[in-house]
XYZ file of C-alpha atoms in Angstrom:
520
model
C -95.038 43.810 52.497
C -92.964 40.696 54.010
C -89.556 40.779 51.879
C -89.252 38.244 48.943
C -87.775 35.262 51.019
C -84.929 32.056 50.665
C -86.815 28.439 50.908
C -87.805 28.459 54.303
C -86.725 24.542 54.781
C -83.313 24.129 55.764
C -81.080 21.400 58.309
C -82.115 22.508 60.514
C -85.923 22.930 59.917
C -85.148 19.415 58.014
C -84.270 18.406 62.231
C -87.500 20.067 63.196
C -89.591 17.819 60.893
C -87.908 14.321 62.133
C -88.363 14.688 65.261
C -91.996 15.711 64.876
C -92.842 12.948 62.065
C -91.084 10.406 65.132
C -93.491 12.244 67.435
C -96.470 12.286 65.945
C -95.763 8.817 64.345
C -96.252 9.406 61.113
C -94.411 8.230 58.765
C -93.470 10.705 56.226
C -94.888 14.125 55.021
C -94.602 16.548 51.745
C -95.332 20.293 51.908
C -95.328 23.326 49.897
C -95.213 27.090 51.309
C -95.275 29.921 48.002
C -93.879 33.721 48.778
C -95.065 36.865 46.381
C -94.277 33.684 42.629
C -91.783 31.157 44.339
C -92.865 28.563 45.630
C -90.623 25.952 47.758
C -91.294 22.495 48.259
C -90.394 19.545 49.683
C -90.925 15.724 51.095
C -89.151 13.919 54.218
C -89.564 10.584 55.813
C -91.771 7.516 54.434
C -94.753 7.764 51.561
C -95.523 3.629 51.590
C -93.251 1.641 53.318
C -90.215 -0.288 53.369
C -88.658 2.281 51.315
C -90.618 4.776 48.602
C -90.841 8.349 50.225
C -92.493 11.599 50.375
C -91.152 14.139 47.327
C -92.979 16.878 46.617
C -95.241 15.047 43.658
C -96.149 12.483 45.712
C -99.740 12.050 45.725
C -102.190 13.175 49.338
C -105.874 12.635 49.870
C -106.844 16.219 50.803
C -109.971 15.252 52.444
C -112.017 18.607 53.693
C -109.451 21.144 52.443
C -111.655 20.103 49.338
C -114.541 21.957 50.508
C -113.142 24.880 49.532
C -112.964 24.445 45.488
C -116.912 23.297 46.088
C -117.006 26.515 47.476
C -115.425 28.253 44.627
C -117.662 25.864 42.446
C -120.599 27.763 43.626
C -118.823 31.525 43.485
C -118.309 30.621 39.757
C -121.188 29.938 38.758
C -123.071 32.624 40.376
C -121.103 35.476 39.203
C -121.170 34.460 35.670
C -122.214 36.994 33.609
C -124.900 34.258 31.811
C -126.006 33.507 36.021
C -126.410 37.050 36.722
C -127.981 37.978 32.783
C -130.830 35.701 34.487
C -134.020 37.343 35.337
C -134.942 36.651 39.124
C -137.035 33.724 39.124
C -134.344 31.642 36.943
C -130.963 33.276 38.753
C -129.058 30.976 40.851
C -127.906 33.060 44.110
C -125.746 31.871 47.497
C -129.145 32.392 48.859
C -130.984 30.017 46.956
C -132.250 27.582 48.610
C -131.649 23.070 48.324
C -135.223 21.539 47.930
C -136.071 24.561 44.501
C -132.673 22.715 43.291
C -133.589 19.592 44.499
C -136.731 19.508 45.378
C -136.855 15.961 45.214
C -133.930 14.844 47.519
C -133.381 17.271 49.604
C -135.663 16.998 52.930
C -135.591 17.345 56.403
C -136.914 16.295 59.149
C -137.660 20.247 59.973
C -141.072 21.685 57.245
C -139.148 25.377 57.897
C -135.863 24.394 57.294
C -136.039 22.456 53.968
C -138.425 25.587 52.709
C -135.103 27.484 53.921
C -131.854 25.548 53.263
C -129.156 27.450 51.136
C -126.501 27.502 48.753
C -123.932 29.250 50.831
C -126.115 27.918 55.023
C -125.058 24.361 53.718
C -121.760 25.925 52.441
C -121.045 27.948 56.206
C -122.339 25.452 58.631
C -125.278 27.050 59.428
C -127.966 24.404 59.421
C -128.360 22.847 62.270
C -127.242 19.547 61.684
C -124.305 18.034 63.052
C -122.000 15.846 60.814
C -123.914 11.971 60.844
C -120.956 11.189 59.154
C -121.744 7.070 60.453
C -124.756 7.432 59.001
C -123.002 6.920 55.679
C -121.427 4.250 53.197
C -122.225 0.779 51.956
C -125.326 1.360 49.730
C -125.587 4.786 50.067
C -123.029 4.991 47.380
C -124.048 7.950 45.743
C -124.605 12.070 46.269
C -127.791 11.629 45.702
C -128.914 8.293 48.414
C -126.453 10.913 50.765
C -128.710 13.460 50.658
C -132.521 11.731 50.029
C -131.467 9.955 53.457
C -131.337 13.315 55.577
C -134.460 13.370 55.131
C -134.348 10.470 57.903
C -131.824 12.446 60.421
C -132.271 14.983 63.840
C -131.156 18.600 62.854
C -129.607 19.366 65.614
C -130.105 23.319 65.766
C -132.658 25.714 64.081
C -131.850 27.204 60.896
C -128.282 29.843 61.174
C -128.265 29.364 64.537
C -125.504 27.660 65.678
C -122.323 26.369 63.288
C -122.688 22.674 63.300
C -120.116 21.261 60.957
C -121.388 18.648 58.664
C -120.148 16.572 55.043
C -123.795 15.729 54.371
C -124.308 19.964 53.518
C -121.325 19.825 51.502
C -122.572 16.226 49.648
C -125.975 17.602 48.613
C -124.440 20.934 47.646
C -122.127 18.868 45.261
C -125.729 16.976 44.204
C -126.631 20.510 43.355
C -124.722 21.813 41.236
C -124.488 18.214 39.087
C -127.950 19.141 38.988
C -128.253 22.981 37.982
C -124.230 22.018 35.709
C -125.441 19.298 33.975
C -122.066 17.624 34.445
C -120.526 15.600 36.889
C -118.924 18.080 40.029
C -115.154 15.497 38.864
C -115.920 18.271 35.557
C -116.616 20.876 36.654
C -114.101 21.734 39.072
C -111.788 20.373 36.553
C -112.647 23.297 33.628
C -113.089 25.231 35.675
C -109.990 24.720 38.212
C -107.567 22.924 37.920
C -107.144 23.395 33.581
C -107.252 26.695 33.660
C -103.925 26.718 36.831
C -102.519 23.780 35.158
C -103.510 21.468 38.441
C -102.589 18.261 36.439
C -102.459 15.898 39.268
C -105.119 17.103 41.344
C -108.930 14.171 41.331
C -111.938 14.160 42.571
C -111.435 10.003 41.777
C -108.955 6.960 43.292
C -109.435 5.725 39.943
C -108.157 8.591 37.788
C -105.339 8.843 40.433
C -103.847 5.188 40.148
C -103.912 5.177 36.745
C -102.091 8.850 36.930
C -99.770 7.059 39.133
C -98.991 4.017 37.121
C -98.003 6.150 34.186
C -96.093 8.833 35.665
C -93.546 8.900 37.998
C -95.326 9.760 40.194
C -96.759 8.289 43.462
C -99.890 7.309 45.459
C -99.527 7.899 49.078
C -100.039 5.174 51.413
C -102.410 5.893 54.270
C -101.517 4.155 57.597
C -102.217 3.775 61.482
C -99.944 3.410 64.468
C -100.495 0.938 66.407
C -98.390 0.120 69.959
C -97.302 -3.301 71.172
C -100.084 -4.787 73.111
C -103.007 -3.931 71.221
C -103.697 -7.237 69.993
C -100.122 -7.310 68.300
C -96.535 -8.204 70.257
C -94.056 -5.430 68.971
C -95.631 -1.642 67.823
C -95.209 -0.142 64.015
C -97.261 0.796 61.302
C -100.290 -0.655 60.394
C -100.711 0.733 56.335
C -104.619 1.336 55.323
C -107.117 0.457 52.282
C -107.012 3.594 49.634
C -110.659 4.973 50.660
C -112.959 4.695 47.890
C -116.267 7.191 47.978
C -116.599 8.943 45.355
C -120.487 9.740 47.110
C -118.821 11.845 49.538
C -117.975 14.639 46.474
C -116.947 18.384 47.016
C -117.010 17.301 51.044
C -113.405 16.296 50.611
C -113.053 13.419 47.812
C -109.330 15.316 46.389
C -106.271 13.951 45.993
C -103.451 16.247 44.470
C -99.670 17.093 45.237
C -98.489 20.182 47.077
C -96.872 21.341 44.264
C -100.776 22.015 42.932
C -102.036 23.478 45.222
C -99.261 25.421 45.032
C -100.392 26.807 42.538
C -104.322 27.163 43.793
C -102.464 28.868 47.238
C -100.959 31.443 44.061
C -104.468 32.040 42.710
C -105.775 32.649 46.046
C -102.487 35.593 46.916
C -102.760 37.127 43.887
C -106.830 36.745 43.171
C -105.934 35.352 39.831
C -107.695 33.070 37.423
C -109.770 31.628 37.545
C -110.433 33.643 40.736
C -111.300 36.920 40.708
C -112.029 39.708 43.162
C -115.114 39.428 43.333
C -115.328 35.715 43.672
C -112.543 35.592 46.267
C -114.629 38.104 48.156
C -117.612 35.770 47.848
C -116.347 32.551 49.086
C -114.101 34.003 51.744
C -116.690 36.740 52.802
C -117.798 35.487 56.630
C -120.510 33.418 56.630
C -121.033 31.794 60.646
C -119.077 32.263 63.316
C -117.601 29.080 64.491
C -115.999 30.221 68.332
C -115.836 33.843 70.107
C -111.786 31.986 70.360
C -109.992 29.606 69.718
C -106.055 29.088 69.912
C -103.550 29.850 68.118
C -106.243 32.499 66.479
C -106.678 36.802 67.383
C -110.564 36.261 68.893
C -113.147 35.355 66.663
C -113.491 32.025 63.972
C -115.386 32.728 60.806
C -116.724 30.672 58.344
C -117.099 31.345 54.588
C -117.650 28.662 51.509
C -115.056 26.699 52.430
C -112.418 29.010 54.870
C -112.034 29.127 58.203
C -111.590 33.110 58.350
C -109.243 34.381 61.908
C -106.618 36.159 62.718
C -103.464 36.015 63.956
C -100.394 38.235 66.088
C -103.239 41.155 63.641
C -102.499 38.499 60.593
C -106.158 37.702 57.884
C -105.711 33.776 58.163
C -107.547 32.079 55.740
C -106.606 28.356 56.663
C -108.417 24.782 56.650
C -107.432 21.138 57.710
C -109.020 17.849 55.778
C -108.334 14.570 58.189
C -109.475 11.121 55.853
C -108.765 7.434 56.852
C -105.253 6.979 56.707
C -104.441 11.147 56.007
C -103.998 15.077 57.264
C -104.908 17.741 55.526
C -103.689 21.618 56.657
C -104.015 24.975 54.228
C -102.862 28.498 55.528
C -103.240 31.730 53.761
C -101.677 35.215 54.946
C -103.579 37.002 52.339
C -101.665 40.655 53.477
C -98.392 38.771 53.005
C -99.352 36.566 49.135
C -97.589 34.142 52.206
C -99.456 30.388 52.703
C -98.190 27.084 53.048
C -100.024 23.125 52.454
C -98.899 20.018 54.110
C -100.419 17.097 53.614
C -99.267 13.861 55.659
C -100.193 10.223 55.803
C -102.068 9.174 58.574
C -105.480 10.106 60.174
C -105.080 13.428 62.791
C -101.475 13.132 63.765
C -100.615 13.802 60.558
C -102.237 17.670 61.353
C -100.784 18.168 64.890
C -96.939 17.795 62.985
C -98.754 19.906 59.731
C -100.307 22.455 62.745
C -96.543 22.966 64.458
C -94.318 22.830 61.309
C -97.555 26.100 59.575
C -97.431 27.245 63.020
C -93.553 27.846 63.022
C -93.292 28.442 58.866
C -95.684 31.832 60.999
C -93.651 32.918 62.802
C -90.298 33.028 60.999
C -92.210 34.542 58.412
C -93.843 37.546 60.883
C -90.601 37.265 62.440
C -91.937 36.902 66.530
C -89.709 37.358 69.065
C -89.472 34.198 71.462
C -92.504 34.532 73.765
C -95.112 35.157 70.989
C -94.409 32.208 69.236
C -96.257 29.203 68.503
C -94.073 26.101 69.814
C -92.789 26.142 73.260
C -96.065 27.844 74.581
C -99.471 26.764 75.942
C -100.601 28.176 72.312
C -98.506 25.004 71.770
C -99.825 21.784 73.587
C -103.188 23.156 73.166
C -103.519 23.672 70.395
C -103.303 20.225 69.096
C -104.386 18.594 72.256
C -107.800 19.939 69.524
C -106.220 17.669 66.832
C -105.935 14.631 69.157
C -109.568 13.006 70.274
C -111.104 13.433 73.725
C -111.375 10.922 76.447
C -114.140 7.827 76.278
C -117.574 9.223 78.540
C -117.171 7.190 81.725
C -121.061 5.448 82.705
C -120.956 7.223 85.217
C -120.741 10.779 83.481
C -123.415 8.738 80.948
C -125.086 8.109 83.867
C -124.934 9.877 86.761
C -128.351 8.287 88.623
C -127.503 4.592 87.371
C -127.767 2.688 90.874
C -124.900 0.330 91.424
C -125.239 -2.568 91.253
C -127.547 -1.576 88.143
C -130.557 -3.662 88.087
C -131.014 -6.877 85.929
C -132.526 -6.657 82.318
C -135.719 -8.207 80.787
C -133.800 -10.769 78.466
C -130.575 -12.716 77.788
C -127.660 -11.378 76.512
C -129.269 -13.841 73.655
C -132.422 -11.536 73.799
C -131.026 -8.145 72.223
C -129.207 -9.973 69.230
C -130.342 -8.978 66.360
C -130.758 -6.643 63.196
C -132.022 -3.151 63.354
C -132.543 -1.256 61.357
C -133.234 2.687 61.085
C -134.412 4.696 57.606
C -131.352 7.070 57.622
C -128.691 4.518 59.295
C -129.640 1.785 58.561
C -128.881 -2.400 58.872
C -127.087 -3.023 61.576
C -126.246 -6.035 62.915
C -125.742 -7.324 66.167
C -124.140 -10.629 68.152
C -123.084 -11.939 71.173
C -119.334 -12.323 72.794
C -117.168 -13.759 74.822
C -115.237 -9.410 76.793
C -112.415 -9.901 79.161
C -111.605 -7.262 81.717
C -108.372 -6.321 82.096
C -107.888 -5.413 85.729
C -109.613 -8.070 86.989
C -110.007 -11.267 83.839
C -113.262 -11.582 83.479
C -115.418 -12.526 81.663
C -118.894 -10.751 80.854
C -121.266 -10.799 77.424
C -121.171 -8.483 75.201
C -123.552 -6.903 72.035
C -120.532 -6.158 69.409
C -121.161 -4.786 65.332
C -118.903 -4.229 63.027
C -119.741 -2.090 60.921
C -116.988 -1.953 58.167
C -119.174 -0.909 55.547
C -119.682 2.543 55.925
C -117.372 5.128 55.193
C -116.009 5.297 58.269
C -115.548 1.630 59.061
C -116.159 1.578 62.778
C -117.520 -1.782 65.726
C -120.217 -1.052 68.632
C -120.103 -2.740 71.292
C -122.980 -2.990 73.756
C -121.869 -3.232 78.409
C -125.746 -3.677 80.056
C -125.795 -1.302 82.560
C -129.313 -1.223 84.512
C -132.724 -2.469 83.535
C -132.833 -1.753 79.727
C -129.638 0.917 80.017
C -126.729 -0.198 77.510
C -123.490 1.948 76.689
C -122.901 2.179 73.002
C -118.775 1.938 72.620
C -118.053 3.521 68.797
C -114.571 2.521 67.676
C -113.157 2.806 64.985
C -109.516 4.141 64.301
C -109.226 7.045 66.718
C -109.906 6.942 70.455
C -113.267 4.907 71.303
C -116.346 6.969 71.549
C -118.923 5.671 74.653
C -122.736 6.878 74.173
C -126.133 5.958 76.186
C -127.386 3.421 74.415
C -131.191 2.048 75.519
C -133.229 -0.865 74.710
C -136.890 -0.970 74.841
C -139.209 -4.453 74.863
C -142.397 -4.767 73.361
C -146.282 -6.079 74.511
C -145.058 -10.123 73.826
C -141.734 -9.344 76.341
C -139.726 -9.384 72.723
C -137.256 -6.699 72.227
C -138.909 -4.671 69.723
C -136.474 -1.225 69.649
C -132.761 -0.135 69.943
C -131.972 3.629 70.040
C -127.960 4.696 70.003
C -126.990 8.196 70.806
C -124.959 7.687 67.479
C -124.101 11.456 67.071
C -121.522 11.785 69.569
C -122.646 15.884 69.266
C -125.736 15.235 69.630
C -125.128 12.315 72.911
C -128.948 13.260 74.619
C -130.873 11.991 71.133
C -131.129 8.524 70.130
C -131.557 7.801 67.037
C -134.696 4.575 67.222
C -133.697 1.730 64.992
C -136.845 -1.445 64.794
C -135.648 -5.029 65.783
C -136.049 -7.157 62.012
C -134.994 -10.270 62.826
C -133.410 -12.209 65.791
C-alpha cells in the first residue's frame, strides 16, 4: 500500500498546470486527489471571464462520468434484498432484456437484438449500436422519445460481438430504471448515492445547479471555445458556450458537480464503503466488454464494465472514465489497490481532457515513484495519448471517392434543384439551402448546399459539395474538426430529387442514412 502523502499541489505543480492551460487553451480546471481518507483539492485559472476564478467548489458539467453513477444505481437495485427475494419471473438481473422492462419503447432494427439486448449489454456498450449522436435533441426532448427513435437507426454490429460506445443505450438504461422504480433518475441517484455521500453540490438538471449557485457561494463555471485569429475573427480568444440544457440525455452524461463531491464518490470506491458494498462494487466493475487489446499508456487490454473502463498501468489496477460536453471536459481515475483517486474538471471541449490526462498521469507517476524512463510525460506515451483526445483529420475527396473521375461528371439538376426539406424518422428533418462558397486558395466561388442544425443536442452544420454525378461530400462541422462523409442523391422518374443519403454516423462511413425529400 502507498504511504500517506503530502499535498500534491505544490508551487511546481501550479507551474505545470499554468503551462498546460496555456498550451491547450483552457481557461481553468478544478482538481481533487484522494488518498486513503485524505482529500486535497484546488482550483486553477478562470471559471468565467473576466475574473471569476476556479475553486474546488466550482460546478462543472461532468459528462460521461455520469455513466458510472447509473451503472451503480442499477447494481444497487439488482443486488437489493427486495429484488433478490422476488421469484424468478419478477426478479431483475443484469441479463434482463430491456424490452421486457420498456417493451413499447425499446425496439431495434434487428429482432434478435430487440428481444435479447440486456441491461448489462446497454451499460457495457456491446449492443452493436454506434453513437448516432447527431440524431437526438430538438423534438426528441425526453428520454422516452430518444429511446423510441432508436428503432429507426441502423445497427453496426451483431449483439455482443464488439464494443460500440453508445450514449443512447445509456439513455435507454436510464429510461428503463425510471420505469422500474417509478421515479425520476435524479431522485434515484440523490436517494441512493448523493445523499448518503453528502454530495450536496451534485445535480442532474441545469436549473437545479443554477438555483443552487444563486443561493450560495458556489459558482457554475462557463464553458468556452478557443478560436484562432482568422476564423472569422481578427483576434484569437475564448468564446463562451451556452450551458447545455439536455435532461433527456439523463444517465448518459447530464450530471453537474464539483471535485469536492467527486472526492466523496472516489472515497466510496477506494474503501468500498456505503452506499457501495463489495458485492455492488464487484458487479459494477466486472469487465463485460473489450474496448481494445492495447491502448497507451495502459498495459495490455482495456475493458468496460458498468460505466467504468478498467485497465492496468505499470502493474496497477486502474478504473477510469472521461467525460466531454460542449465547453467542458472531465476525467476520473482510481487506483483501488493504492486507495488513491483523482478527478479533474475543465471548461473547454476536448482540450480540457488533454490537460486532465497529462496532469493525472503526472500525479500517478509521482505516486508510484516511477523512474524517468517509465513516466508518462516526455515519452511517446504522452504524445500518442493526447492525440487520441484531438479529432482525426478530415477525409479528403480522394479517400471517400477514390475512383471518381476528374473532372467529375455533371449532376442531373442545378444546385437549387437539390435544396429543400428532407426527413428520416431517426434523424428527423434537415433543410438545405443554397450558399455561395469561396475557395480560399483560388478565390473562386461555387454554390453549395448548407443546413444548420442548432436544435440538436450536439449542434452542427452540414455543407454539401458536388463530386461527380449524384455523389457529393457532406462536411459536418461542430465545435470539433470538420468531418467529411459520403452523400448521394436519388432522382425519381419525374426528374426531381426523391431521396438523400448521408453517412451521418462517422463510425459507419459506408452506411448512408436515407432522407426522403418532403418539400422544395
